[in-house]
Coordinates of C-alpha atoms and ligand atoms in Angstrom, one line a residue:
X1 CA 0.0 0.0 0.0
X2 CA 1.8 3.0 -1.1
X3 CA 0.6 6.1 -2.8
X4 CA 1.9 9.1 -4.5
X5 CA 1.3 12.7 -3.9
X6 CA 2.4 14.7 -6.9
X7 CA 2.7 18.9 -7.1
X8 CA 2.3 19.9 -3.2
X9 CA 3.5 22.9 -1.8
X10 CA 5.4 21.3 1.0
X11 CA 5.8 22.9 4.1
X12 CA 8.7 20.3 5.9
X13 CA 9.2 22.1 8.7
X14 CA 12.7 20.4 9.1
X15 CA 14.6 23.6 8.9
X16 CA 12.5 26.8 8.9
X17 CA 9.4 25.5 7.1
X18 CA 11.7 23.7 4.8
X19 CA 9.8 25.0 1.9
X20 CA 9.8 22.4 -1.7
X21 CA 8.1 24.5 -4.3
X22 CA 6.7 21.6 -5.9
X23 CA 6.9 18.7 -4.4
X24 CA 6.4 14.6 -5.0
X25 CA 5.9 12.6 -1.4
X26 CA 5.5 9.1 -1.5
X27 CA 3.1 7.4 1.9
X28 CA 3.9 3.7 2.3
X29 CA 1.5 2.0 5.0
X30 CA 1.7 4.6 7.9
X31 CA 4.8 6.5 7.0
X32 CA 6.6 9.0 5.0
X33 CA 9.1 7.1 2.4
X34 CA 10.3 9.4 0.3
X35 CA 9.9 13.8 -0.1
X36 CA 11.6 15.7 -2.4
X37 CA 10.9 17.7 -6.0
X38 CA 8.6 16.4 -8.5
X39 CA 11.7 16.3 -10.6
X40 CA 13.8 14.5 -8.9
X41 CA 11.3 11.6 -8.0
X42 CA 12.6 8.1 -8.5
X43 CA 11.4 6.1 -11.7
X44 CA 10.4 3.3 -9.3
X45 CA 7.8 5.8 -7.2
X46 CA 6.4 7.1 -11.3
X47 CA 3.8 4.2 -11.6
X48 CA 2.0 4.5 -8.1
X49 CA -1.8 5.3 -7.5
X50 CA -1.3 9.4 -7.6
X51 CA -3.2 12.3 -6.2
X52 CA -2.3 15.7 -7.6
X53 CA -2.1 18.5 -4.8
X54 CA -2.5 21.0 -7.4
X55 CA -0.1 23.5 -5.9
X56 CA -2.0 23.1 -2.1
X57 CA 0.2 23.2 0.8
X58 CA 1.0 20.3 2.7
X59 CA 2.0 20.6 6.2
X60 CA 2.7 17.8 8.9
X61 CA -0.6 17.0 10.6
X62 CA -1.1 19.1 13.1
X63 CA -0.5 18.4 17.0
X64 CA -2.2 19.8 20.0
X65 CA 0.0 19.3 22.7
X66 CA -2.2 20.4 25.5
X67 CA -5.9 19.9 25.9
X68 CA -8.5 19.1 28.7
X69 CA -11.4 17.8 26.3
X70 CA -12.9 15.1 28.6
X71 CA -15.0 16.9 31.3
X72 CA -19.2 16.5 31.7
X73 CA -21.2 20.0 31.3
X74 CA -19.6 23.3 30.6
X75 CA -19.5 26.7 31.7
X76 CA -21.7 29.0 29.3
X77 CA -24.1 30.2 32.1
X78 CA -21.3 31.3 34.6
X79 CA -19.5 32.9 30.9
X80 CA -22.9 34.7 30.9
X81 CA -23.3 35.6 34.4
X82 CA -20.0 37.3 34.7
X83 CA -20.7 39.4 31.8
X84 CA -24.5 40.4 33.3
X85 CA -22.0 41.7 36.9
X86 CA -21.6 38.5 38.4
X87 CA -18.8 38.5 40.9
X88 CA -16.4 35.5 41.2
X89 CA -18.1 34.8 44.7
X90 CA -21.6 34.9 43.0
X91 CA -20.4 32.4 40.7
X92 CA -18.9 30.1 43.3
X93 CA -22.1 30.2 45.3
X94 CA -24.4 29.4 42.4
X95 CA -22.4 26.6 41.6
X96 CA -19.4 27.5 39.1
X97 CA -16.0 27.6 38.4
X98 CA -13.6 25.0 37.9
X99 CA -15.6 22.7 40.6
X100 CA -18.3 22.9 39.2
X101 CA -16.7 21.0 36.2
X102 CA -15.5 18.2 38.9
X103 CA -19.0 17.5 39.8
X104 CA -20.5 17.3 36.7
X105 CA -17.4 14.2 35.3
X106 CA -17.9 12.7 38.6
X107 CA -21.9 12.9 38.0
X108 CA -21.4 11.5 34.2
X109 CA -21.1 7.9 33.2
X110 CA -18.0 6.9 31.0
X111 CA -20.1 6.3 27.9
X112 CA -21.3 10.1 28.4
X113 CA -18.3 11.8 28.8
X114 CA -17.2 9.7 25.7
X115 CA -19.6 11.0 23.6
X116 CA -18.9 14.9 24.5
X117 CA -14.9 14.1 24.2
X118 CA -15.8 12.7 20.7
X119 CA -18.0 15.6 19.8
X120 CA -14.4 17.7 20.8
X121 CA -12.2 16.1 19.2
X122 CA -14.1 16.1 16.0
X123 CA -13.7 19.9 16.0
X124 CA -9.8 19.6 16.4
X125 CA -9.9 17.2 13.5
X126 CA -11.7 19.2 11.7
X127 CA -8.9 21.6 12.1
X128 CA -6.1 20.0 10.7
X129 CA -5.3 18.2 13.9
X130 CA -3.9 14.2 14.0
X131 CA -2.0 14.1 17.1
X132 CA -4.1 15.5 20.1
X133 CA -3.0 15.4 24.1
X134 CA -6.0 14.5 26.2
X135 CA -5.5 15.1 30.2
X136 CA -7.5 14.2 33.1
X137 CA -8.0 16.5 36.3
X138 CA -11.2 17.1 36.7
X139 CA -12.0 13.9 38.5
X140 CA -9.9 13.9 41.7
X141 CA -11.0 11.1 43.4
X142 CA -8.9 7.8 42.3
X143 CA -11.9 6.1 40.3
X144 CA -12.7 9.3 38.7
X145 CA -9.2 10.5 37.5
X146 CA -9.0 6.9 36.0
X147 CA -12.2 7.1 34.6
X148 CA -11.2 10.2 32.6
X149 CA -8.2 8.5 31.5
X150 CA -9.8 5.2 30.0
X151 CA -12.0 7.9 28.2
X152 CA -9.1 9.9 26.7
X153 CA -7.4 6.6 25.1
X154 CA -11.0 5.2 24.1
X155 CA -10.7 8.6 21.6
X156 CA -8.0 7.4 19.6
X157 CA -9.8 3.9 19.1
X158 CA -12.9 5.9 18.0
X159 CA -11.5 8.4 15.7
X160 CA -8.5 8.2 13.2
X161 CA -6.3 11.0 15.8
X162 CA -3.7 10.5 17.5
X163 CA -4.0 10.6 21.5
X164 CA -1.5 11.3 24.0
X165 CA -2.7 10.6 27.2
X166 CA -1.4 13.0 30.3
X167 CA -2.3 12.2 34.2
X168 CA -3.6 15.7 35.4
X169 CA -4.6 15.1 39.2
X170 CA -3.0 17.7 40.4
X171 CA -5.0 20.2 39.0
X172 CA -7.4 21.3 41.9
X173 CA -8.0 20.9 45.9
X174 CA -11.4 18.8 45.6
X175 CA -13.9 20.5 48.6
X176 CA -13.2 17.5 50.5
X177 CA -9.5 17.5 50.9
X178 CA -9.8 21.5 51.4
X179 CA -6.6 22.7 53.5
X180 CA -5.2 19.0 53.0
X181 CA -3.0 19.5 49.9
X182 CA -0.5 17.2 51.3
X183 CA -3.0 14.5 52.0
X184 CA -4.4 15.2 48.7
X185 CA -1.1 14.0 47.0
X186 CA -0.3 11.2 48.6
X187 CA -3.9 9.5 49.0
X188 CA -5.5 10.6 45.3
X189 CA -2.9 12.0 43.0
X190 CA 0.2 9.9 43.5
X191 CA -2.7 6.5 44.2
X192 CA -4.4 7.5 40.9
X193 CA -0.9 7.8 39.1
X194 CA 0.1 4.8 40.3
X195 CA -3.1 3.0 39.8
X196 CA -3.4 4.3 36.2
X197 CA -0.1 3.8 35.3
X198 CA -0.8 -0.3 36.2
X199 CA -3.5 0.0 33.7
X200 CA -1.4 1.3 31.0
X201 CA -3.3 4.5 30.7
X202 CA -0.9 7.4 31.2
X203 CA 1.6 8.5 28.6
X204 CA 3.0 11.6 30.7
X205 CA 1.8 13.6 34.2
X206 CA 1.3 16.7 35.0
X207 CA 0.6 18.8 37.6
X208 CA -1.0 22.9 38.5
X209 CA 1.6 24.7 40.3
X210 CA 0.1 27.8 41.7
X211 CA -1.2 29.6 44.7
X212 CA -4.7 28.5 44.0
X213 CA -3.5 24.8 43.6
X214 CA -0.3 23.0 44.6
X215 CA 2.7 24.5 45.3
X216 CA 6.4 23.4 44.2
X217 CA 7.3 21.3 47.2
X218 CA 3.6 19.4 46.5
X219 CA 4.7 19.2 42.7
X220 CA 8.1 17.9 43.1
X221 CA 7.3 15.2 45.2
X222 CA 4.3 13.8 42.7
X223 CA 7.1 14.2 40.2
X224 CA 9.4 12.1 42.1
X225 CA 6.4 9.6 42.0
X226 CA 6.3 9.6 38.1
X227 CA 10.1 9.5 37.4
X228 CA 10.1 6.4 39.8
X229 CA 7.5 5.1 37.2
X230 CA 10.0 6.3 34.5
X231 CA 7.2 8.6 33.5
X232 CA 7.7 12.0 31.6
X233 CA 7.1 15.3 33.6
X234 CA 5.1 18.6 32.0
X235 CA 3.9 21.2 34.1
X236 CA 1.3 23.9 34.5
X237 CA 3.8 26.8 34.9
X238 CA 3.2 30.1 35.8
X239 CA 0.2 30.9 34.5
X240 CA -0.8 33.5 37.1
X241 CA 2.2 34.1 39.3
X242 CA 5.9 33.1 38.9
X243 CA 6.1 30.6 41.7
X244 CA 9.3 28.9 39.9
X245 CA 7.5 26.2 38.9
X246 CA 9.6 26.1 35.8
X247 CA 12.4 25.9 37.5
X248 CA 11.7 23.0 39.1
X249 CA 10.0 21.1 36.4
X250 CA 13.3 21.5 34.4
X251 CA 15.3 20.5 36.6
X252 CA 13.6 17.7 36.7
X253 CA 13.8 16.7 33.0
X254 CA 10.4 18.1 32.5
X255 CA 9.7 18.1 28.3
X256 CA 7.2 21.3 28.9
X257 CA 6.5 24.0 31.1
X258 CA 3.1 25.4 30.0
X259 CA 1.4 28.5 29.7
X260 CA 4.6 30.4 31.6
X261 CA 2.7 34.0 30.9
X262 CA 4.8 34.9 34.5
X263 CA 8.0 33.1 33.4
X264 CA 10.9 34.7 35.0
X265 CA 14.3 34.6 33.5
X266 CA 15.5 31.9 36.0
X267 CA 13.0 29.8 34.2
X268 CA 13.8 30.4 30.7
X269 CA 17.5 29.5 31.4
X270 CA 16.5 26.6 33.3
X271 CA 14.5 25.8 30.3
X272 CA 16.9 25.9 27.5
X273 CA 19.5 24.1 30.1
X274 CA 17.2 21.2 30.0
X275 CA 15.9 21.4 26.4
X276 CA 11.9 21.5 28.2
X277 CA 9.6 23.1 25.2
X278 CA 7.4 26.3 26.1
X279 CA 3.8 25.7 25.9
X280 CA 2.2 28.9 24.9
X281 CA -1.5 28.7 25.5
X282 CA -3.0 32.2 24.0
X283 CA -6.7 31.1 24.3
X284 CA -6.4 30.8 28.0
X285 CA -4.9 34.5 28.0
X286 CA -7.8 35.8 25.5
X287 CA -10.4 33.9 27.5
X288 CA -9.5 35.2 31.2
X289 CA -8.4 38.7 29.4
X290 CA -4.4 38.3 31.1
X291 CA -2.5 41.4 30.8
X292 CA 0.8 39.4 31.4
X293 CA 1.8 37.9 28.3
X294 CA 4.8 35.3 28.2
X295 CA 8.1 36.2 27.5
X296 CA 8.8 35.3 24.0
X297 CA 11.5 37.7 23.3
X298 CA 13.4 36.0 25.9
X299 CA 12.7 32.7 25.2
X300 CA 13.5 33.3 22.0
X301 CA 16.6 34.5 22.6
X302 CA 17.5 31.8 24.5
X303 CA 16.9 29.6 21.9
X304 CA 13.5 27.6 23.9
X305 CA 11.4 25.9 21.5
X306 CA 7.8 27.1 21.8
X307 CA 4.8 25.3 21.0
X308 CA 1.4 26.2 20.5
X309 CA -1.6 24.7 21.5
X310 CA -5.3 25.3 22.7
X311 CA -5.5 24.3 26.1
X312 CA -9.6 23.0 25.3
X313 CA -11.0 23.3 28.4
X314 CA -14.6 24.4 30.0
X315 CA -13.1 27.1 31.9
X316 CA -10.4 29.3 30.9
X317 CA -10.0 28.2 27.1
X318 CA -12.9 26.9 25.3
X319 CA -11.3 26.7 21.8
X320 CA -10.6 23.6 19.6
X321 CA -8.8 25.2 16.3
X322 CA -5.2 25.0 16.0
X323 CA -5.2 27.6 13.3
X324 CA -7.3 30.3 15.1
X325 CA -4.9 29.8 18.8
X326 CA -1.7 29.8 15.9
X327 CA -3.2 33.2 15.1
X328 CA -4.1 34.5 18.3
X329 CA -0.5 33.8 19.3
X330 CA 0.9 35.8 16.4
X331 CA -1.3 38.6 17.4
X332 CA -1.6 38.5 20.8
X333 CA 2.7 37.6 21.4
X334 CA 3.6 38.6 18.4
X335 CA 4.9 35.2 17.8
X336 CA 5.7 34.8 13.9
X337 CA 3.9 32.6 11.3
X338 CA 7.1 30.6 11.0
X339 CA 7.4 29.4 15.2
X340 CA 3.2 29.5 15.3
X341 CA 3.5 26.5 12.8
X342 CA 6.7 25.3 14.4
X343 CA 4.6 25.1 17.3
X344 CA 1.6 23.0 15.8
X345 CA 4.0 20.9 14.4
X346 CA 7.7 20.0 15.2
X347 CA 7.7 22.0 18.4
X348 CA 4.6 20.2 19.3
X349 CA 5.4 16.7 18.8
X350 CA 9.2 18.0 21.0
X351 CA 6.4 18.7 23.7
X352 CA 5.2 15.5 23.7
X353 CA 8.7 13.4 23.5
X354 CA 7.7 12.1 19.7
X355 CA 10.1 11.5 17.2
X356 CA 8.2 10.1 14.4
X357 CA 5.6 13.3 13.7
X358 CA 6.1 16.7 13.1
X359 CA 8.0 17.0 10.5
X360 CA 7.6 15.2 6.6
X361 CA 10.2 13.3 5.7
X362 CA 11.3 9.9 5.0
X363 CA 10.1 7.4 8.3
X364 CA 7.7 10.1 9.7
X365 CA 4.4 9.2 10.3
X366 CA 2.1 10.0 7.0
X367 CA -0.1 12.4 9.3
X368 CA -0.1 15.5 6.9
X369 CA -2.6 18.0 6.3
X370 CA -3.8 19.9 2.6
X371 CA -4.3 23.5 2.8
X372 CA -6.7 25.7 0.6
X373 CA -3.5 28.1 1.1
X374 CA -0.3 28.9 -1.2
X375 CA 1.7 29.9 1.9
X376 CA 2.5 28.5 5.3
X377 CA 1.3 32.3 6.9
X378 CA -1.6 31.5 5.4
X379 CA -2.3 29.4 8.3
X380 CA -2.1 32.4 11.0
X381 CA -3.0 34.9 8.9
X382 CA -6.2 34.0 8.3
X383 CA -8.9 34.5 11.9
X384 CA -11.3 31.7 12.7
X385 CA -10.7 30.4 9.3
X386 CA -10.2 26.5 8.5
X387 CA -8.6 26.1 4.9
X388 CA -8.0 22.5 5.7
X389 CA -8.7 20.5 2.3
X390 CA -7.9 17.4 3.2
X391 CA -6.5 15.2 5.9
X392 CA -4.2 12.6 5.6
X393 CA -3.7 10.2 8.8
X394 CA -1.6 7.3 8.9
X395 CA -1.3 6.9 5.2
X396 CA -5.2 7.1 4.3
X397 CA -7.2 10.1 3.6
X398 CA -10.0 10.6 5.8
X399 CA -13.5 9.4 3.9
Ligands
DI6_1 N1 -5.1 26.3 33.9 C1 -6.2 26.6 33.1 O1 -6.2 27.6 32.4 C2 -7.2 25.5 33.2 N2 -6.5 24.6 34.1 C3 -5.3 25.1 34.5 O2 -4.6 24.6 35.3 C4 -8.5 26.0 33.7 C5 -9.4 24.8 33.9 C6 -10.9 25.2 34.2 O3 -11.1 26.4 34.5 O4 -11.7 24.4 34.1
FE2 FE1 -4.2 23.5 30.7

């Protein structure tokens, strides 16, 4: 089963977007086999089954590196009520905010939050995304932070995407272990790690380092927990106050710190000392209207990769297009085209610790994406707009 692709516009992304004019790729099974110009195709890749691209960009499929899409209900009427005058305490007493998400995934049977997780990640597809990462933490009870977890890799059997799976836990201080963080850690998120990790469900784990949620000392001993398991380490990093969570991560080998809008410059070098990828998250900024942006000047200079991604959550980032968060973090961080797309792609899959997607060329995984576009701005340019033409996952066009 091979097939030829013949006159794409292929974005590589191996160096810079690695641009080929006009470009032959040849998929065989689930992989890449050969890239390169139309006029230096070999004679024995002429005779296969062609498609012709007709000048469309091809990119790498895209990856979302950081998503929360399996929760039960969502938070439109609390979105309303704060924009009728509703004070944050008005919302907590009538129910809202991010607990109110914990009781709803608690109250909802697996094959429910299923189908709402599908009906997410349809959107992402439908976006250009292949390779999506799918967290719990809105459980927080052992059975429920597992349940979420059996969900998230059910996805991937259910749709032709990609899913990374990441143990979340410690994301919030349920109401019954209020004032018992510690307790919290050892009894639900370090027994639901290990629990989950038995069952094969958990690909990396992550944790909310903040004021409002666990500090660094809580952090770095559920990390010691996973690296025990030899699991990878991401964290939620100063998102609302620079804590040093970044810090921390990367010195332990973390392969993100995410969101990092209060990243100070300790972190950044700590970052590019241990090669950890910056997880921008603009829909999260948009959505709780942060002033603080992230320091990409400085992670730039430092040389920090930077990936994008949408953060799909109820609360703070209800957004499942790759293209529109790659725009908003061109305009809102004045990221460029060139590292938005680096961070939907190579960046992205750097996030994740994969070697085998975000980039075409030869052994890659055939997850690419056609563009309605002639350019790789295109992509960021363009505001809530999805010129995806066709997706290719695994070798095989979708239907
Ligand atoms: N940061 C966020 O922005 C989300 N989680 C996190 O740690 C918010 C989740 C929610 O409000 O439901
Ligand atoms: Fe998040």
């Amino acid at each position: 089963m091979a097939i030829l692709l013949t006159h794409a516009k292929a974005a590589t992304m191996t160096e810079g977007y690695g641009l080929i004019e006009d470009a032959a790729l040849v998929l065989q099974e689930d992989r890449i086999l050969w890239v390169g110009p139309m006029d230096s195709l070999p004679d024995a890749h002429r005779a296969l089954p062609a498609q012709d691209c007709k000048g469309r960009l091809v990119t790498p499929g895209l990856i979302d590196c950081h998503s929360h899409i399996v929760f039960g209900g969502h938070r439109a009427a609390e979105f309303e009520m704060r924009l009728n005058g509703a004070t944050y305490e008005e919302v907590a007493r009538a129910g809202g905010g991010i607990l109110s998400t914990v009781t709803a995934t608690r109250a909802a049977s697996e094959a429910d939050l299923l189908a709402s997780a599908l009906a997410r990640a349809d959107l992402m597809i439908a976006a250009g995304a292949t390779t999506i990462e799918v967290k719990s933490g809105y459980g927080l009870t052992v059975a429920d932070e597992l349940k979420m977890l059996r969900v998230a890799r059910q996805i991937g059997q259910h749709r032709r995407v990609a899913v990374q799976t990441t143990h979340l836990a410690a994301h919030a201080i349920p109401p019954e272990y209020a004032g018992r963080p510690d307790a919290y850690i050892d009894e639900v998120a370090i027994a639901s790690l290990q629990a989950a990790h038995a069952d094969g469900l958990i690909d990396s784990v992550d944790a909310f380092c903040e004021g409002i949620a666990f500090s660094p000392a809580q952090v770095a001993r559920l990390f010691t927990a996973a690296r025990a398991l030899g699991l990878p380490i991401k964290l939620h990093a100063e998102q609302l106050s620079d804590l040093k969570g970044a810090v921390l991560a990367a010195g332990m080998g973390a392969l993100s710190c995410d969101h990092v809008e209060y990243l100070g410059e300790d972190g950044v070098q700590a970052m590019a000392a241990a090669g950890s990828v910056a997880v921008i998250l603009p829909g999260a900024f948009y959505t709780l209207r942060e002033t603080q942006k992230p320091p990409i000047e400085a992670l730039r200079a430092a040389g920090v990769p930077m990936a994008v991604a949408t953060d799909f959550n109820p609360g703070s980032s209800p957004v499942a297009s790759l293209p529109l968060t790659m725009n908003m973090a061109c305009t809102l961080f004045r990221m460029t085209p060139l590292e938005a797309l680096q961070g939907t792609t190579a960046c992205a899959a750097r996030a994740l610790g994969l070697t085998d997607r975000g980039t075409i060329a030869p052994g890659q995984r055939a997850d690419l994406c056609l563009w309605d576009a002639t350019h790789p701005a295109e992509l960021s340019y363009r505001i809530g707009a999805t010129p995806l033409h066709a997706r290719i996952f695994g070798g095989r066009f979708d239907a």
